[in-house]
Coordinates of C-alpha atoms in Angstrom, one line a residue:
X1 CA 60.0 0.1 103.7
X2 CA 63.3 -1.9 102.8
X3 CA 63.9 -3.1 106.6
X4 CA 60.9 -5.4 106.4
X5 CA 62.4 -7.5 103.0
X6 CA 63.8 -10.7 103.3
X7 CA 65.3 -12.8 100.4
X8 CA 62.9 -14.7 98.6
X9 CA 62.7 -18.2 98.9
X10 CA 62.3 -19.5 95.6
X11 CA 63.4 -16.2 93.0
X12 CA 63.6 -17.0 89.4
X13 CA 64.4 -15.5 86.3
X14 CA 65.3 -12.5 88.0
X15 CA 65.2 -9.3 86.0
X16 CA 69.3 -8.3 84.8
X17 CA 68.7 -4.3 85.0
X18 CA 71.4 -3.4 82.4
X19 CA 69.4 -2.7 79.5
X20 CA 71.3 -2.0 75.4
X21 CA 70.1 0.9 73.8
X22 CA 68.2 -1.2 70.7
X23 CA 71.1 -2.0 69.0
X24 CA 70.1 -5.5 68.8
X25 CA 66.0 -4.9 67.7
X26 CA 64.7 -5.1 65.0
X27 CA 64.1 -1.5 65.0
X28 CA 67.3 -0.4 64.4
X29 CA 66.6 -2.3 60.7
X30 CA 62.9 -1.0 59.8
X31 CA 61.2 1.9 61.8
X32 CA 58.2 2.1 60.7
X33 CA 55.7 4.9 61.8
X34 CA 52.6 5.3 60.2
X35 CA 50.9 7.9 62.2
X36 CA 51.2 9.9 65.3
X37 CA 48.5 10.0 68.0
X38 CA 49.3 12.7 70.4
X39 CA 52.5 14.8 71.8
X40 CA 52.1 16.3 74.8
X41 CA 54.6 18.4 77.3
X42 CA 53.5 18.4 81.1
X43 CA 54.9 20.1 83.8
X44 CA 54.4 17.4 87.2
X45 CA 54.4 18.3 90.5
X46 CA 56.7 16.9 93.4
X47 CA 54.4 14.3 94.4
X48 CA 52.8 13.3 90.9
X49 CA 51.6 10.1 90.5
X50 CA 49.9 8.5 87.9
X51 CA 47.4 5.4 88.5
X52 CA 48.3 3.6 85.3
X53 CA 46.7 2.6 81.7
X54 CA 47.1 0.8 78.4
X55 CA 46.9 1.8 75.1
X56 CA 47.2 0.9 71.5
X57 CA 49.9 2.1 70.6
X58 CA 53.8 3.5 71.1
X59 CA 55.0 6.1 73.4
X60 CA 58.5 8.1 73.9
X61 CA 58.4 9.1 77.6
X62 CA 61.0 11.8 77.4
X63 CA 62.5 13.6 80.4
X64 CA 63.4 17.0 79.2
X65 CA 63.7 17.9 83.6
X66 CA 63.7 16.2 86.6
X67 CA 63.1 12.9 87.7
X68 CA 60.3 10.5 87.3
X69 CA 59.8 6.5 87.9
X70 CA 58.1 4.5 84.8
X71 CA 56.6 1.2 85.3
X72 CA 56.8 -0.7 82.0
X73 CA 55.1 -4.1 81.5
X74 CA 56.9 -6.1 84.0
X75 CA 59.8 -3.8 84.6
X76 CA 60.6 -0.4 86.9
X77 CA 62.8 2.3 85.5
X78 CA 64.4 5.8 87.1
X79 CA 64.7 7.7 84.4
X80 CA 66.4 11.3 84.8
X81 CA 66.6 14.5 82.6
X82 CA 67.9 13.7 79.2
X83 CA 66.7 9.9 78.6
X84 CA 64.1 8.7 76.6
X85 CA 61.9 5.4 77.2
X86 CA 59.9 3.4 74.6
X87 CA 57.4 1.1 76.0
X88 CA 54.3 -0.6 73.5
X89 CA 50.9 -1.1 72.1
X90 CA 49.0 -2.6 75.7
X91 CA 52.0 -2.5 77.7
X92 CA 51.0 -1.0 81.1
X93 CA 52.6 1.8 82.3
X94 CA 52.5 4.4 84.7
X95 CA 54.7 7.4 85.9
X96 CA 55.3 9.2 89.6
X97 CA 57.7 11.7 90.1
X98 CA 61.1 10.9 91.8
X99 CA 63.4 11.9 94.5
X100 CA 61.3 15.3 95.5
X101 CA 62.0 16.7 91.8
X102 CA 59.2 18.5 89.9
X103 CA 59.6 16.8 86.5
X104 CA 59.0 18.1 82.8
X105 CA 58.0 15.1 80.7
X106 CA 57.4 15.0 76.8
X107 CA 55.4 11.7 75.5
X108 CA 54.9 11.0 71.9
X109 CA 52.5 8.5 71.1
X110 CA 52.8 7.1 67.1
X111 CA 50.9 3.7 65.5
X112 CA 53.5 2.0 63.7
X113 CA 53.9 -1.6 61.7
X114 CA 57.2 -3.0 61.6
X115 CA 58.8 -2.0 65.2
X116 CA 58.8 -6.2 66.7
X117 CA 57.6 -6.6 69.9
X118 CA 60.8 -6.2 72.4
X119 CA 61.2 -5.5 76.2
X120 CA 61.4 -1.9 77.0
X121 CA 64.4 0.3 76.2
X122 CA 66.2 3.0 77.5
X123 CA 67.8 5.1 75.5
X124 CA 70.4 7.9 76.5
X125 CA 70.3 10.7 73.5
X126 CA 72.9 13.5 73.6
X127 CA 72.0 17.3 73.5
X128 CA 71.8 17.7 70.0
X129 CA 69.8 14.3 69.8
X130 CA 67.5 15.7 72.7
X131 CA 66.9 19.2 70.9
X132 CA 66.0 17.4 67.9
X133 CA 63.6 15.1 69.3
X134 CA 61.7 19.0 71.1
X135 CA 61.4 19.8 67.5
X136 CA 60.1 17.0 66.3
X137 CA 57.6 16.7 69.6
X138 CA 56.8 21.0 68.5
X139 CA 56.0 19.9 64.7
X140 CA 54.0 16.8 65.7
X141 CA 51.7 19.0 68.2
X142 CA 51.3 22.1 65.8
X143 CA 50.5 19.2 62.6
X144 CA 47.8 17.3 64.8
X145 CA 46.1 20.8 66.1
X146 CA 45.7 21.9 62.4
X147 CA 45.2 18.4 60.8
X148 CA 49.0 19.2 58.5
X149 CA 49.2 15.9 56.6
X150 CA 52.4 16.8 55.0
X151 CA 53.7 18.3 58.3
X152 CA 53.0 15.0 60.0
X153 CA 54.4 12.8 57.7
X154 CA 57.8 14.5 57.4
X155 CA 58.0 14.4 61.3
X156 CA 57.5 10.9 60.7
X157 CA 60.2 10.4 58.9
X158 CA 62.6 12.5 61.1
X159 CA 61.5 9.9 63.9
X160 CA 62.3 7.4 62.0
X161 CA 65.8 8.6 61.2
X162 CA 66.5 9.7 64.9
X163 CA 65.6 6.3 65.7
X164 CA 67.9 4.8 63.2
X165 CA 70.8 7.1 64.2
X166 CA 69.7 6.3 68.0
X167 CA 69.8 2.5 68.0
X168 CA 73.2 2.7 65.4
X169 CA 75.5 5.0 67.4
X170 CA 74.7 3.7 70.5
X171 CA 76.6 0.7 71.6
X172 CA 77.6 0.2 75.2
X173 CA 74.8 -0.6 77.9
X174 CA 73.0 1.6 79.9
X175 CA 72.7 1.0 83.9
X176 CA 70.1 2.6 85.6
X177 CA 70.4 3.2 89.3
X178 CA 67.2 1.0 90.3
X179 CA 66.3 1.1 94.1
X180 CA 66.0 -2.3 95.8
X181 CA 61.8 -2.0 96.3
X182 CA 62.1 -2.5 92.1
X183 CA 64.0 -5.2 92.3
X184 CA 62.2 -6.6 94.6
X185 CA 59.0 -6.2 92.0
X186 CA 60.5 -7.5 89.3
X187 CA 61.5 -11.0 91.4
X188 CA 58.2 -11.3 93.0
X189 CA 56.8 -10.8 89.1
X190 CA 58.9 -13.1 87.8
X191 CA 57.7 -15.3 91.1
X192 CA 54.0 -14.9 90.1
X193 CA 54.6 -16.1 86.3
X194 CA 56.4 -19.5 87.9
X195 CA 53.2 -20.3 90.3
X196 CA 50.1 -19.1 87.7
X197 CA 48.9 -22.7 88.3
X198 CA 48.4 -22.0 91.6
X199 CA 45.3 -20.2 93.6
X200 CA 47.3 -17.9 96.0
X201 CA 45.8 -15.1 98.2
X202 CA 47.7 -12.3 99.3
X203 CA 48.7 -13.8 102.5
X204 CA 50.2 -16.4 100.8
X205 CA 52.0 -15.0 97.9
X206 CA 54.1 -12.5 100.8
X207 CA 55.0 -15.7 103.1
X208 CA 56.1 -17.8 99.7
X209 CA 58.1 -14.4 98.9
X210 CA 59.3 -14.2 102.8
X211 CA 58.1 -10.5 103.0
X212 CA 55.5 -9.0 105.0
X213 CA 51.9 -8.5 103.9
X214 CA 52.0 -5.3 104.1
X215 CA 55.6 -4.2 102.2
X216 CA 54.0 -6.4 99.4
X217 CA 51.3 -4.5 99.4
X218 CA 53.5 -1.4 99.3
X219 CA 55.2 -2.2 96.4
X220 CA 52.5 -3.4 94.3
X221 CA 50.8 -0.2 94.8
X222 CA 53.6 1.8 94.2
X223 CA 54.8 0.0 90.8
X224 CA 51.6 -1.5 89.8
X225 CA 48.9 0.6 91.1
X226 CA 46.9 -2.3 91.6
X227 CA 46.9 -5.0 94.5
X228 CA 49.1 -8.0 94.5
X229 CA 45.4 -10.2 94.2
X230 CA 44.5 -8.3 91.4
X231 CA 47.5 -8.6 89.5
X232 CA 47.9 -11.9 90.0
X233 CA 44.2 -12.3 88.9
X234 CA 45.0 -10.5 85.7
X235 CA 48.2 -12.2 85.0
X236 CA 46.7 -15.1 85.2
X237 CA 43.6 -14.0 82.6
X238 CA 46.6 -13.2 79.9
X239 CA 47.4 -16.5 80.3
X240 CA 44.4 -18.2 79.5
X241 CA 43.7 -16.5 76.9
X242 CA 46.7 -17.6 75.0
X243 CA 46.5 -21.2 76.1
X244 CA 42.7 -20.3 74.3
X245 CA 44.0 -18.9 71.5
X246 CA 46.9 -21.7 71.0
X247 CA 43.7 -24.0 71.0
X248 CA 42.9 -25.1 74.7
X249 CA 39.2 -25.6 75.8
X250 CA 37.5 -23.7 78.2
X251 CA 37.6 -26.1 81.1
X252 CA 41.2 -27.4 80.4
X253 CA 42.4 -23.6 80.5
X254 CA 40.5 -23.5 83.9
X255 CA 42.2 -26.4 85.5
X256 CA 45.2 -25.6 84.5
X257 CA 45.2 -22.5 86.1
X258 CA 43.6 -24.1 89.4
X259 CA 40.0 -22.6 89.1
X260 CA 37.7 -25.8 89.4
X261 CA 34.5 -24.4 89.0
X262 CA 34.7 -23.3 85.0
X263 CA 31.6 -21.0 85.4
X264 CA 33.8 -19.1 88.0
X265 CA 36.5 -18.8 85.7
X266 CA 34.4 -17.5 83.1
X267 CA 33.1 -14.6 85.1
X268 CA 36.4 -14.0 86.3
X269 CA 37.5 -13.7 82.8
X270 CA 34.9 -12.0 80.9
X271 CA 35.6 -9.1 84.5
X272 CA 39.3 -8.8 83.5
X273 CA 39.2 -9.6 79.7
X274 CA 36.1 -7.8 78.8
X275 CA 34.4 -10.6 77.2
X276 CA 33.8 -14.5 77.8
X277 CA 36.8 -17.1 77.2
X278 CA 35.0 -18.9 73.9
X279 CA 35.3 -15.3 71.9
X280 CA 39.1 -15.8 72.3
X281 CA 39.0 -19.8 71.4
X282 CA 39.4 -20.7 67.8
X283 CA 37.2 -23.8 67.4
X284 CA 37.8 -26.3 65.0
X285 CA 34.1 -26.4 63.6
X286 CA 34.7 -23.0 61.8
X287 CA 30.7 -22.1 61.8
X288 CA 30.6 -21.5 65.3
X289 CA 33.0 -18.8 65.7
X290 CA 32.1 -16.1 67.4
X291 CA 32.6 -13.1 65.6
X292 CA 32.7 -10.4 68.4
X293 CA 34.8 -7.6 69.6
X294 CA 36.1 -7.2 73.6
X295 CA 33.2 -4.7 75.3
X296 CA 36.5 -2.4 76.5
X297 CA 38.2 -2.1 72.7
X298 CA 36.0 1.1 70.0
X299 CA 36.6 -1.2 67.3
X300 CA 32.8 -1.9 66.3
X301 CA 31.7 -5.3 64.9
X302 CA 28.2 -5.6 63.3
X303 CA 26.9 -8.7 62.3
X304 CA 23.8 -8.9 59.5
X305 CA 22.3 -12.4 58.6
X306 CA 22.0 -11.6 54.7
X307 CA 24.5 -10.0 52.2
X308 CA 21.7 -7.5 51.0
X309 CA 21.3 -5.8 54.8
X310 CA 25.2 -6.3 54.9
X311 CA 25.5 -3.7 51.8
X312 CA 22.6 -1.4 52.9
X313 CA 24.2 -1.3 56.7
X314 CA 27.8 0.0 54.8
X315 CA 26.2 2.4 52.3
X316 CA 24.3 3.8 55.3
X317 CA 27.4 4.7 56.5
X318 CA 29.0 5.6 53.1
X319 CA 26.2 8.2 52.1
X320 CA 26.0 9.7 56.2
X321 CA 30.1 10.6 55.0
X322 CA 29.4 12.0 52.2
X323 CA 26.0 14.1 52.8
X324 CA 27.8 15.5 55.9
X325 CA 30.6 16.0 53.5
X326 CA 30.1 16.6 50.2
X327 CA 33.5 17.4 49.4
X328 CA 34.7 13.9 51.1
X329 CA 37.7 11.5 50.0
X330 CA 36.0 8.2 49.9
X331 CA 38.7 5.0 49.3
X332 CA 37.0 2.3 47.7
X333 CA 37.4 -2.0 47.1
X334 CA 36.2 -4.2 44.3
X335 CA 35.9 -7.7 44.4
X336 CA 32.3 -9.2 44.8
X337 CA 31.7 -8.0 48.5
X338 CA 31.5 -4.1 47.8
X339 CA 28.8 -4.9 44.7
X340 CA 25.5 -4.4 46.5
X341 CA 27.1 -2.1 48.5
X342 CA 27.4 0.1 44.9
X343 CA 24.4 -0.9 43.8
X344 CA 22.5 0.7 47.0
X345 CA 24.3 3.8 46.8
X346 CA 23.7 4.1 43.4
X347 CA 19.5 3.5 44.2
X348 CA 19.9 6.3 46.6
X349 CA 21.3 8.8 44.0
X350 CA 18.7 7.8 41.3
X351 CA 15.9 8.6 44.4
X352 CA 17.6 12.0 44.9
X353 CA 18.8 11.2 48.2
X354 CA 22.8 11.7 47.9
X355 CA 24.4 13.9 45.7
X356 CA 28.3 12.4 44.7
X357 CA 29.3 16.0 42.4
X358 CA 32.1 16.9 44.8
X359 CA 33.2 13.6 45.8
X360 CA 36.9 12.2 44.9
X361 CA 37.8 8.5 45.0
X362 CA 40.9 6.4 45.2
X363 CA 41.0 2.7 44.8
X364 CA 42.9 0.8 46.7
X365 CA 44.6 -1.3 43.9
X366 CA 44.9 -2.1 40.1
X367 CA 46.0 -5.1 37.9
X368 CA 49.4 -5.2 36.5
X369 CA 49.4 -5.0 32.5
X370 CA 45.7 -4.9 32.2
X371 CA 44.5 -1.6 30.5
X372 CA 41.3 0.2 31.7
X373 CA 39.1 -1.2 29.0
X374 CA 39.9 -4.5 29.9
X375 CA 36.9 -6.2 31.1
X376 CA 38.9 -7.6 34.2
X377 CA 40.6 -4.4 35.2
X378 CA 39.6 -3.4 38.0
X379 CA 38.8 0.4 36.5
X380 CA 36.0 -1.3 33.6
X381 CA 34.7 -2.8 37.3
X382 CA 34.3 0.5 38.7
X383 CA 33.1 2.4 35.9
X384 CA 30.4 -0.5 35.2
X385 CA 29.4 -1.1 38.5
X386 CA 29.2 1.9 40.3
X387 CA 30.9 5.2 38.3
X388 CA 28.5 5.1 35.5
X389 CA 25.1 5.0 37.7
X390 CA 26.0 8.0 39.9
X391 CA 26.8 11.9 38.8
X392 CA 30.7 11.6 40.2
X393 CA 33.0 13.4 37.7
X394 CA 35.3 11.0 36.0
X395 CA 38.5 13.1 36.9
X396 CA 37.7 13.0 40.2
X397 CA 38.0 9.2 40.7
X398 CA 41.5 7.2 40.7
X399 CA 42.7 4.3 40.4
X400 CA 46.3 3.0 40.2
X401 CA 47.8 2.6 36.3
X402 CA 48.6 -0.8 36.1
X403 CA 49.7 -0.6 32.3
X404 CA 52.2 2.6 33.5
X405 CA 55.9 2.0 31.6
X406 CA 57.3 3.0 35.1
X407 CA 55.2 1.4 37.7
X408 CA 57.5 2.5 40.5
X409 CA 56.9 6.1 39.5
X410 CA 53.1 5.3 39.0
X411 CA 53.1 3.8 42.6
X412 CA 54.7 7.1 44.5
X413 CA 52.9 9.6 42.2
X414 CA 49.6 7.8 43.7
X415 CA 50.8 8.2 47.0
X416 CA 51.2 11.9 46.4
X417 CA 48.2 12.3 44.7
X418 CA 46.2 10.8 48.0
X419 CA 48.3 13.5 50.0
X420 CA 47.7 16.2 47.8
X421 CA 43.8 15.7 48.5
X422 CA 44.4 15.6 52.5
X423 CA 43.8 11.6 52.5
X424 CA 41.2 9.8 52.8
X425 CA 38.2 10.5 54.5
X426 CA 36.2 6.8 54.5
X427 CA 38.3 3.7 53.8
X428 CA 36.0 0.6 52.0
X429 CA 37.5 -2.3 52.5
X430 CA 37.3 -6.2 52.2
X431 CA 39.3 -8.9 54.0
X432 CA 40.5 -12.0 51.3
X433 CA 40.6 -15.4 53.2
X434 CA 44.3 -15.0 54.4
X435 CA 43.9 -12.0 55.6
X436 CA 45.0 -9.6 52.5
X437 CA 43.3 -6.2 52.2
X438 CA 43.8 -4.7 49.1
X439 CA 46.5 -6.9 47.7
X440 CA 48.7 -6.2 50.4
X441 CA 49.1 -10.1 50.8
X442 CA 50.8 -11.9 53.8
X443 CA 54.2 -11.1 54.5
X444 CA 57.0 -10.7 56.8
X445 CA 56.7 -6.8 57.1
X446 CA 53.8 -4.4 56.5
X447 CA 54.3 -2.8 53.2
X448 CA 53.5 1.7 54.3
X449 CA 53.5 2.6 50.4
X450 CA 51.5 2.1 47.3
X451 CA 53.9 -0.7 45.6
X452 CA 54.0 -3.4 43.5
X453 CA 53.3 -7.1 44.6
X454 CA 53.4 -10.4 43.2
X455 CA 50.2 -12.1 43.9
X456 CA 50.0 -14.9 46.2
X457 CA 48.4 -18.3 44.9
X458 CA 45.6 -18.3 47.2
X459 CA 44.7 -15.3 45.8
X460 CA 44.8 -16.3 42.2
X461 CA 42.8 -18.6 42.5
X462 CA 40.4 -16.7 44.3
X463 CA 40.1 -14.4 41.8
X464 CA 39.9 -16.9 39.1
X465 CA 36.2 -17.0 39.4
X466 CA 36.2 -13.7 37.3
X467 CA 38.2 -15.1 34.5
X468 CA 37.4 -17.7 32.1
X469 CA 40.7 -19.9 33.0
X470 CA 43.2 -19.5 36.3
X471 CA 46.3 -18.9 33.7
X472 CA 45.0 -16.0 32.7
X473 CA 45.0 -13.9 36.2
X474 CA 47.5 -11.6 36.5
X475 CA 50.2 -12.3 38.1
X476 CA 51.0 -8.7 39.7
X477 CA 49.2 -5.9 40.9
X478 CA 49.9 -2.0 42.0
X479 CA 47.9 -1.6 45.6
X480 CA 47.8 1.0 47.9
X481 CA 50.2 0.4 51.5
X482 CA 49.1 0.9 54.8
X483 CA 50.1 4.3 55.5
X484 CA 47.6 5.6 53.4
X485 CA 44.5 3.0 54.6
X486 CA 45.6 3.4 58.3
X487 CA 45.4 7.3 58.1
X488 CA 41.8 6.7 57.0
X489 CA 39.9 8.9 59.5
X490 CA 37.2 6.3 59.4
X491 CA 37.2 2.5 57.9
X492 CA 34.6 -0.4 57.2
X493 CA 35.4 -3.5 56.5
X494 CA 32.6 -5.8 54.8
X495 CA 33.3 -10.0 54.7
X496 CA 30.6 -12.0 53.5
X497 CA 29.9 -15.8 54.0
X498 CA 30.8 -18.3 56.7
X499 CA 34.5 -19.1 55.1
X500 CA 35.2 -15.8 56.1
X501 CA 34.8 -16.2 60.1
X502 CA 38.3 -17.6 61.0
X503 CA 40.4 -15.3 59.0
X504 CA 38.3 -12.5 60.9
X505 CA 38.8 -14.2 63.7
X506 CA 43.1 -14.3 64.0
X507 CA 43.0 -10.5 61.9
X508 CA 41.0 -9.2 65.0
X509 CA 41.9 -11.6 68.4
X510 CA 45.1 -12.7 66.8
X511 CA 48.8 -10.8 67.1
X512 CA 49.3 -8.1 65.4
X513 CA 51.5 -9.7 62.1
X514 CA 52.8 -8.9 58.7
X515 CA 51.7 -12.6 58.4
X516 CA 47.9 -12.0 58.5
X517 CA 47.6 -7.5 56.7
X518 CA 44.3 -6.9 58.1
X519 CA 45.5 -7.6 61.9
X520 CA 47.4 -4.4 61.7
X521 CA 43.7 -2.8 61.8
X522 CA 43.7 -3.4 65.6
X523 CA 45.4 -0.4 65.7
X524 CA 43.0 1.9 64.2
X525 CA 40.8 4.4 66.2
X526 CA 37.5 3.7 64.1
X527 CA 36.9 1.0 61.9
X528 CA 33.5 -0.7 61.9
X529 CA 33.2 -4.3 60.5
X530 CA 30.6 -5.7 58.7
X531 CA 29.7 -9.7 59.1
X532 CA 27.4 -11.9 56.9
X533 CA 27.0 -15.5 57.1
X534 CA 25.0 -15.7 53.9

C-alpha cells in the first residue's frame, strides 16, 4: 500500500503527531461531568473493524489489552494496552483492531458542561491510574443497570478527580508510533480543508495529492470508512453551514463553495445535514425563523399557532407522566408561560381525570429575601396558581428558601433533597430571551449545582412586569444547576410569542455555550419543545 505514495504537491498544515496529555486544556481547570451514558467492556476479534458514528457526547476509549487504531475527527491514533483516548460530542470516530492483536477495549461515554472543545488527547495513565479508571468503568455499569443515582454521581466525581490528577501529573508529550498511510490522511485532510472552494472528483483530488486513485481510496476507507467524494462532500456541508450560521445567504454559501446551481446545493445539503440550509441561517427579519429541529437529531420540536393549544399540548404530556406514574417527581417553572399550562392541569383534576396525591415537586428557583407570603415569591405564585386547585400535599412540593440565613447550606440541602427522591422524573421548563432557564443566566461556565446568582439586567427588567416599579425586583435568586435539570429523564420546554424565535434558534442550531444555558440542552436524550407565535 505505501509503494504507490508520492509526496504531495501542495501539503499544508500538516498534522505534528506529538500530542500533551491536557495539561494545557481547560479541562485540567473545571471537569465537569454531569451524567454518564453508557460503559461498556468488549472483547474484539483480530480483524475487528468498526464502520464509524457520531454522538452527543464524550467517550474514554480505554485499552485495557491489545491494540486497536481510533480515527478521531481529523486525526488517526495507535493506541496500545494501557492508554486512554478522549474524543467529543459529534466528533467521528471509529476503531479496527491492530497489528493481528485481539483487543479488550473499555469506553465510557459521560454528558458534561465545562470540558472546552479541544483536539483529541492521548493520555498515558499508570497501573494504579488504569485500575482505578476499571473501578470506576465497574461502578458506572452496575449504577446505570439499577438506575443508582447516588452510585453514579459519586463515580462522577471520581472521574472528575482522575481527570484532574491525569492532566496535572502529566507533563512531557506523548509520541505515538503512527504509520505513514495516517499521515498520509491527515495531509490529504488538511489538503481537502485548503481546496473546499473547489468541485473536485476523486480522480482529481489523488492526482492534486500525486497518489494513485486507488491507495486514496484505500486510505479513506480504512480511516474514514467513507469514500474520499463523500468526505469531501460532507466536509464541505460543515462548512456551509457555519458560513450560514455566521450570517451568509443561501446562494453566496453556494458559490463560495463552487456549487452554481443553489437548488443542487440545497439537496445536497438537506442529504448530508438532515435538513435544508435556511433552518441553519439566522435571518435578520426575526419572524421568519424557522423553528425546526435536523430530521437525524430525537430532540422533538412542536410548533402550536396559539398559547392556549401550547399549554394543553404540555399538560398532555405532564398528566400522561403522572397517570403512568403516580408516584412521579415532576420539576416545575413559573413565570407567565407555564400559567395555562397549570390552569389545564388543574381543569383536568376538577373533571376527575388525573389524580396528583402521590406526586412530589421541585421548582427550579426562588427569590432571594422574599418570604413565601410575598405576593412576588415565586412560592405565593405556585400555591395561587396551580397548588391550591389540585389535591397535591403541601409537604410534598419544594421550592428553594430564598429568605434561608445560610443560603449556601439552603442551596446543597436542595440538591440533596432532589437526590434523596431519585431526581426528577419530568423537567418543565421555560427559555427567557437570552437564553436563561431557571435563572441560570448567561455565563462563562455552566453552573452543575443549585446556587446563588445575581440576576442579569435583562432579566430584571423582564420580570418587572410583575412588580409595580423595576427597583423593586430582587436583585438575587437561589435556582436549581444543571446537574439536576439535565438528569431529568424527560424535559419540555414551552416559549411563547415571536420575540422568542431567535434565542430558540442559537440555544438549539447554535454552539453549545455557557454564554447562551439552554444550548446545553442539545445534549439531552429527550426533551420536547414547545413553540407559539401568539
Amino acid at each position: 500500500m505505501e509503494t504507490d505514495i508520492k509526496p504531495l504537491k501542495k501539503a499544508q498544515k500538516i498534522t505534528e503527531y506529538t500530542h500533551s496529555a491536557l495539561t494545557d486544556c481547560g479541562i485540567a481547570r473545571c471537569p465537569d461531568i454531569l451524567a454518564f451514558h453508557w460503559s461498556l467492556y468488549q472483547s474484539f476479534e483480530k480483524h475487528y473493524d468498526f464502520g464509524g458514528e457520531r454522538h452527543p457526547f464524550y467517550e474514554l476509549v480505554y485499552v485495557a489489552e491489545g491494540t486497536v487504531g481510533v480515527t478521531a475527527g481529523e486525526e488517526v491514533y495507535s493506541l496500545c494496552s494501557g492508554q486512554v483516548l478522549l474524543h467529543h460530542p459529534d466528533e467521528f470516530h471509529r476503531i479496527w483492531s491492530e497489528f493481528e492483536s485481539a483487543p479488550r477495549v473499555r469506553n465510557l461515554s459521560f454528558y458534561a458542561a465545562a470540558i472546552p472543545v479541544y483536539g483529541s488527547r492521548v493520555l498515558q495513565p499508570s497501573e494504579e491510574e488504569c485500575a482505578e479508571l476499571t473501578e470506576i468503568c465497574d461502578a458506572v455499569t452496575k449504577g446505570l443497570a439499577a438506575n443508582d443515582r447516588a452510585l453514579l454521581n459519586e463515580q462522577r466525581l471520581r472521574l472528575e478527580l482522575w481527570l484532574l490528577r491525569m492532566t496535572k501529573s502529566k507533563g512531557e508529550p506523548i509520541i505515538h508510533p503512527t504509520l505513514p498511510s495516517a499521515l498520509r490522511y491527515a495531509e490529504i485532510v488538511n489538503l481537502l480543508h485548503a481546496h473546499l472552494k473547489e468541485q473536485l472528483s476523486a480522480q482529481e483530488i489523488a492526482t492534486l495529492c500525486n497518489i494513485s486513485l486507488s491507495a486514496l481510496k484505500k486510505i479513506f476507507t480504512r480511516y474514514a470508512g467513507m469514500g474520499v467524494s463523500r468526505y469531501f462532500t460532507e466536509m464541505k456541508m460543515r462548512h456551509a453551514a457555519e458560513q450560514l450560521q455566521a450570517g451568509m445567504r443561501v446562494g453566496e454559501v453556494a458559490a463560495s463553495l463552487g456549487y452554481f446551481d443553489q437548488n443542487y446545493f440545497s439537496t445536497v445539503f438537506r442529504r448530508v445535514m438532515g435538513a435544508p440550509p435556511g433552518t441553519f441561517r439566522i435571518n435578520d427579519k426575526k419572524s421568519e425563523i424557522r423553528i425546526e429541529r435536523k430530521e437525524k437529531n430525537a430532540m422533538k420540536f412542536i410548533t402550536v399557532p396559539t398559547y392556549d393549544k401550547l399549554s394543553r399540548q404540555a399538560a398532555n404530556i405532564i398528566s400522561a407522566q403522572v397517570i403512568m406514574k403516580p408516584q412521579s417527581v415532576i420539576g416545575l417553572a413559573t413565570g407567565s408561560s407555564p400559567l395555562g399550562i397549570y390552569r389545564q392541569l388543574a381543569d383536568w383534576y376538577n373533571k376527575g381525570d388525573i389524580d396528583f396525591s402521590a406526586v412530589t415537586t421541585v421548582n427550579l428557583d426562588e427569590y432571594a429575601g422574599l418570604p413565601e407570603t410575598d405576593t412576588q415569591s415565586y412560592r405565593y405564585f405556585m400555591q395561587t396558581n396551580f397548588f391550591d386547585h389540585i389535591n397535591i400535599k403541601r409537604e410534598n412540593t419544594f421550592v428553594p428558601n430564598g429568605c434561608a440565613e445560610d443560603l449556601p447550606r439552603e442551596c446543597a440541602e436542595y440538591d440533596a433533597r432532589i437526590e434523596r427522591l431519585g431526581g426528577i422524573d419530568l423537567q418543565l421548563l421555560g427559555i427567557g430571551v437570552d437564553g436563561h432557564i431557571g435563572f441560570n443566566e448567561p455565563s462563562n461556565v455552566f453552573e452543575k449545582n443549585t446556587h446563588v446568582v445575581d440576576l442579569h439586567e435583562s432579566t430584571i427588567k423582564a420580570n418587572s412586569r410583575f412588580f409595580e416599579s423595576e427597583a423593586q425586583v430582587p436583585r438575587q435568586a437561589v435556582t436549581m444547576g444543571m446537574i439536576s435539570i439535565m438528569q431529568a429523564k424527560k424535559i419540555v420546554l414551552v416559549a411563547n410569542g415571536k420575540h422568542k424565535k431567535d434565542i430558540l434558534h442559537r440555544a438549539f442550531y447554535g454552539p453549545i455555550t455557557p454564554e447562551i444555558p439552554a444550548s446545553i440542552l442539545q445534549l439531552h436524550p429527550d426533551i420536547t419543545v414547545i413553540f407559539s407565535e401568539e
